[in-house]
């Protein structure tokens, strides 16, 4: 079938037109298009220098008309613009929107939109034709060629101005009231535009808005132009699309000819809105949707219109739905948080106002409420929490340091809010993932067989560090003691405490976090649960969950800690394993004491101390005799073994209780008790223990002294040291049955009488008090306040009623810690005046007492008198020296340490008389003195050297000669002791080391290179460390002749010494030497200016 001539002509014309358009695109350049855009934006003759600030309507309209006419003249008269005119006409013919109108603003907007489309097509054609050349390998540093569609900075500014005009003239005037931000509240120019636009002229406002949004979205498809569009005008375009796609129609069309949007166009607008929301930076989308949604309605005064109407209901619902969709997307939580924080004036999250934003808790609470509320789009709260909670946990681990503080604050607040509103879901989706690494290694957890291989890592370094940091942020920083939070952390407290103990062994960044977490939870738990947790920490309650027996903590490669399966213990290593177990338990008790030292103000330390006293009472009432007297002839071997196991466990528990009591008495201050109830419980526990001892006929001096002291404490309270109330007497009445039992059964008549009188005083609420109570109170006060400061103490006690035990509990603690050792009666009431002859004689006799506590107390009393320079005591210094030296031979630590202290103090007073004799004994052979005695004398000499300080130079010669000879002694322990003393001496001699520096250096070199005992080599190297540390910057002068030899010796040790400790000491010495030489060669520059005053 042949075509008609008309059809053939039409096809030919179409081909020619298409070819002409292709040639136009090939010849048209960016510069012409941008010049045309500049011509449209040029200010009119009467507009002044800034067209954006025009306030006259007629000037604005005249300028728009003038610029349009100038552009058409340019197209018609300038042959260079013919190509651009052809391109514009081609795009205008293909456009399906009306371009001509009686309204000048719309004609201007239409021409601007056509030129923007020309710019987009030209940039696409330039990018398609561009083929970058291959890089020259000879000049790899040369930057690659830019694509020809790249806009310069000035060109970008032109395009931005054009876009601003398009949005101002083609979008904003046609938005319904309440949709977006009105023009009149933005700029003065916007208010003018709002009044200039003629809405009655064709096309209609809706059609104009649809055309502007469609063309802008088409232009935005180009990457470079799209960034310019979405960066500044995304909110206005989104507002237009919301109105076009979702605004309900108020009335039906009056006639078919009336121009309205078709349903297809509305659907395209809705799709375009969702597409642009998915494509832009999500925090920006959230921020603009929040602005569109608007806030609550604002009240305005009469006669004054609101500048901005409230968003209509359909728009608020739409924005809420779109925001919920943003939230439910991947990384939606972070986008919402960023959008709110950045939109609240913080700039980019983490900008200059990051700290101020993090401190705004109201803003964080608002975000938390938004995140904790389940949106309507979610099927159920559980589905919502399952999707959102992992994103909330990710906020804790934000890497950007500037923004991390904001996100962590929001995450903590959200965590707490969710735990408050949905505790079950929060425990499942928030707390379980956070605490999972600790639950994995509990003794109640089932470890898979595949993970039971020794050396398997159950919890990595990163997992454990992140777990502890998250717990700290939620619990300590959040500081909300919600039941779900406290109950979730309770099962893993044992593992946390074990981790805390492990961190105390070395430097760790999570040590302080563990301590803060433990202190927080112990302070928020109910007192019974807190005591139960402390029992588990101490090992008194095996039912408390703790670290699995097969797991242990291990140092990781990056400086952190990991949890791994223990290696199997061989038979040869059983002793080592037992030692590690015992030392670990000892460390746990010590670390528990350190933890409780921070819990005194809240009263937890006092309550735990009372619990330990009650446990001590249970230990006293156990009748081991009955267990041992039972006949086991009819029992099986298994039953006998079980019985022996129970006995061993009982003994371990008793020793642990005693160890805890001794540690608490040593660590806790005298203010451990914070109220009357705790003091009464302490006294009651003491009375119960005394009664239990009487029942088993185990009364001893220790029990008698403890009982007397506790009753004296009650007498002090009743004697007026504390202002008692009626409620306090109600608490004191708990002691009445115990006091009655003591008054009727205790064999000591003095204690019987005191117990009876105290019972009467308590029963009468202090109305009747005997002289016995007053004497007991005075005696107790004198023991605490020997210098007669009772009145001042009573005033302090009255003012600090809550600290009622201040000033009275130190004697009790010291008695428990030292098994209630009592000093001689003459020293118990120390007076401010001089020591009497009778007191001195009694102390001298007590120094030979067979009872160890009495002897040790007498030695310490004599030492105190020597330190106080009592004349009568110093007159018998020879006798005192003899007593102290004889007690050096005693095997008990308490005794010979007291003797060492006494000799050192006496030598400080009479060094010229006592020091030669000590040096002779120290330098004697093993036949005259035992090695243990010589070691004790070496300890005395070290204390003397430290006490003499700079005066030690007077005794330099005998001390150095003795220590140098001791370095050649056959006994290795004596050699190590001599070298240790030599180091202390050299550290204090400074320039007085002088001529003996060569002898000392030769001795140290010989010992380090030839001695076979590692302890001796360690001591010799430690001498060098002390020498360099003591001389500091003076080392270059004092040691100038031997400094090189010492350096070579230290390098020799570092390279060849097999002992790790010795190498460590040598490395420390090299570091000291390095610092000294650096300061010597490069002295610090001092910014000084010398000012001379002329006469």
PDB file of C-alpha atoms in Angstrom, residues 922 924 926 929-939 942 962-963 965-982 1007 1011-1020:
ATOM      1  CA  UNK A 922      73.936  -6.905 110.475  1.00  0.00           C
ATOM      2  CA  UNK A 924      78.045 -10.567 111.541  1.00  0.00           C
ATOM      3  CA  UNK A 926      75.298 -16.628 110.394  1.00  0.00           C
ATOM      4  CA  UNK A 929      72.638 -14.379 114.396  1.00  0.00           C
ATOM      5  CA  UNK A 930      70.083 -16.279 112.418  1.00  0.00           C
ATOM      6  CA  UNK A 931      69.369 -15.191 108.833  1.00  0.00           C
ATOM      7  CA  UNK A 932      65.887 -14.112 109.916  1.00  0.00           C
ATOM      8  CA  UNK A 933      67.308 -11.789 112.579  1.00  0.00           C
ATOM      9  CA  UNK A 934      69.755 -10.246 110.124  1.00  0.00           C
ATOM     10  CA  UNK A 935      66.908  -9.613 107.697  1.00  0.00           C
ATOM     11  CA  UNK A 936      64.937  -7.885 110.453  1.00  0.00           C
ATOM     12  CA  UNK A 937      67.946  -5.707 111.285  1.00  0.00           C
ATOM     13  CA  UNK A 938      68.199  -4.874 107.585  1.00  0.00           C
ATOM     14  CA  UNK A 939      64.591  -3.653 107.701  1.00  0.00           C
ATOM     15  CA  UNK A 942      66.255   0.842 105.861  1.00  0.00           C
ATOM     16  CA  UNK A 962      78.499  -2.572 105.543  1.00  0.00           C
ATOM     17  CA  UNK A 963      76.145  -2.840 102.573  1.00  0.00           C
ATOM     18  CA  UNK A 965      80.317  -6.253 102.299  1.00  0.00           C
ATOM     19  CA  UNK A 966      76.805  -7.659 102.595  1.00  0.00           C
ATOM     20  CA  UNK A 967      76.601  -7.843  98.813  1.00  0.00           C
ATOM     21  CA  UNK A 968      79.308 -10.588  99.009  1.00  0.00           C
ATOM     22  CA  UNK A 969      77.621 -12.583 101.792  1.00  0.00           C
ATOM     23  CA  UNK A 970      77.077 -16.317 101.110  1.00  0.00           C
ATOM     24  CA  UNK A 971      73.389 -15.970 101.993  1.00  0.00           C
ATOM     25  CA  UNK A 972      71.449 -14.817  98.913  1.00  0.00           C
ATOM     26  CA  UNK A 973      68.681 -13.242 101.001  1.00  0.00           C
ATOM     27  CA  UNK A 974      71.243 -11.158 102.882  1.00  0.00           C
ATOM     28  CA  UNK A 975      72.836 -10.066  99.606  1.00  0.00           C
ATOM     29  CA  UNK A 976      69.471  -8.908  98.275  1.00  0.00           C
ATOM     30  CA  UNK A 977      68.758  -7.079 101.547  1.00  0.00           C
ATOM     31  CA  UNK A 978      72.121  -5.306 101.452  1.00  0.00           C
ATOM     32  CA  UNK A 979      71.634  -4.190  97.872  1.00  0.00           C
ATOM     33  CA  UNK A 980      68.133  -2.932  98.667  1.00  0.00           C
ATOM     34  CA  UNK A 981      69.497  -0.870 101.560  1.00  0.00           C
ATOM     35  CA  UNK A 982      72.326   0.363  99.339  1.00  0.00           C
ATOM     36  CA  UNK A1007      76.519  -8.823  90.931  1.00  0.00           C
ATOM     37  CA  UNK A1011      75.350 -13.760  90.722  1.00  0.00           C
ATOM     38  CA  UNK A1012      73.302 -16.920  90.175  1.00  0.00           C
ATOM     39  CA  UNK A1013      70.305 -15.891  92.310  1.00  0.00           C
ATOM     40  CA  UNK A1014      67.637 -14.009  90.397  1.00  0.00           C
ATOM     41  CA  UNK A1015      66.457 -12.100  93.480  1.00  0.00           C
ATOM     42  CA  UNK A1016      69.936 -10.672  93.975  1.00  0.00           C
ATOM     43  CA  UNK A1017      70.226  -9.582  90.349  1.00  0.00           C
ATOM     44  CA  UNK A1018      66.830  -7.919  90.592  1.00  0.00           C
ATOM     45  CA  UNK A1019      67.941  -6.044  93.705  1.00  0.00           C
ATOM     46  CA  UNK A1020      71.146  -4.848  92.008  1.00  0.00           C
TER      47      UNK A1020
END
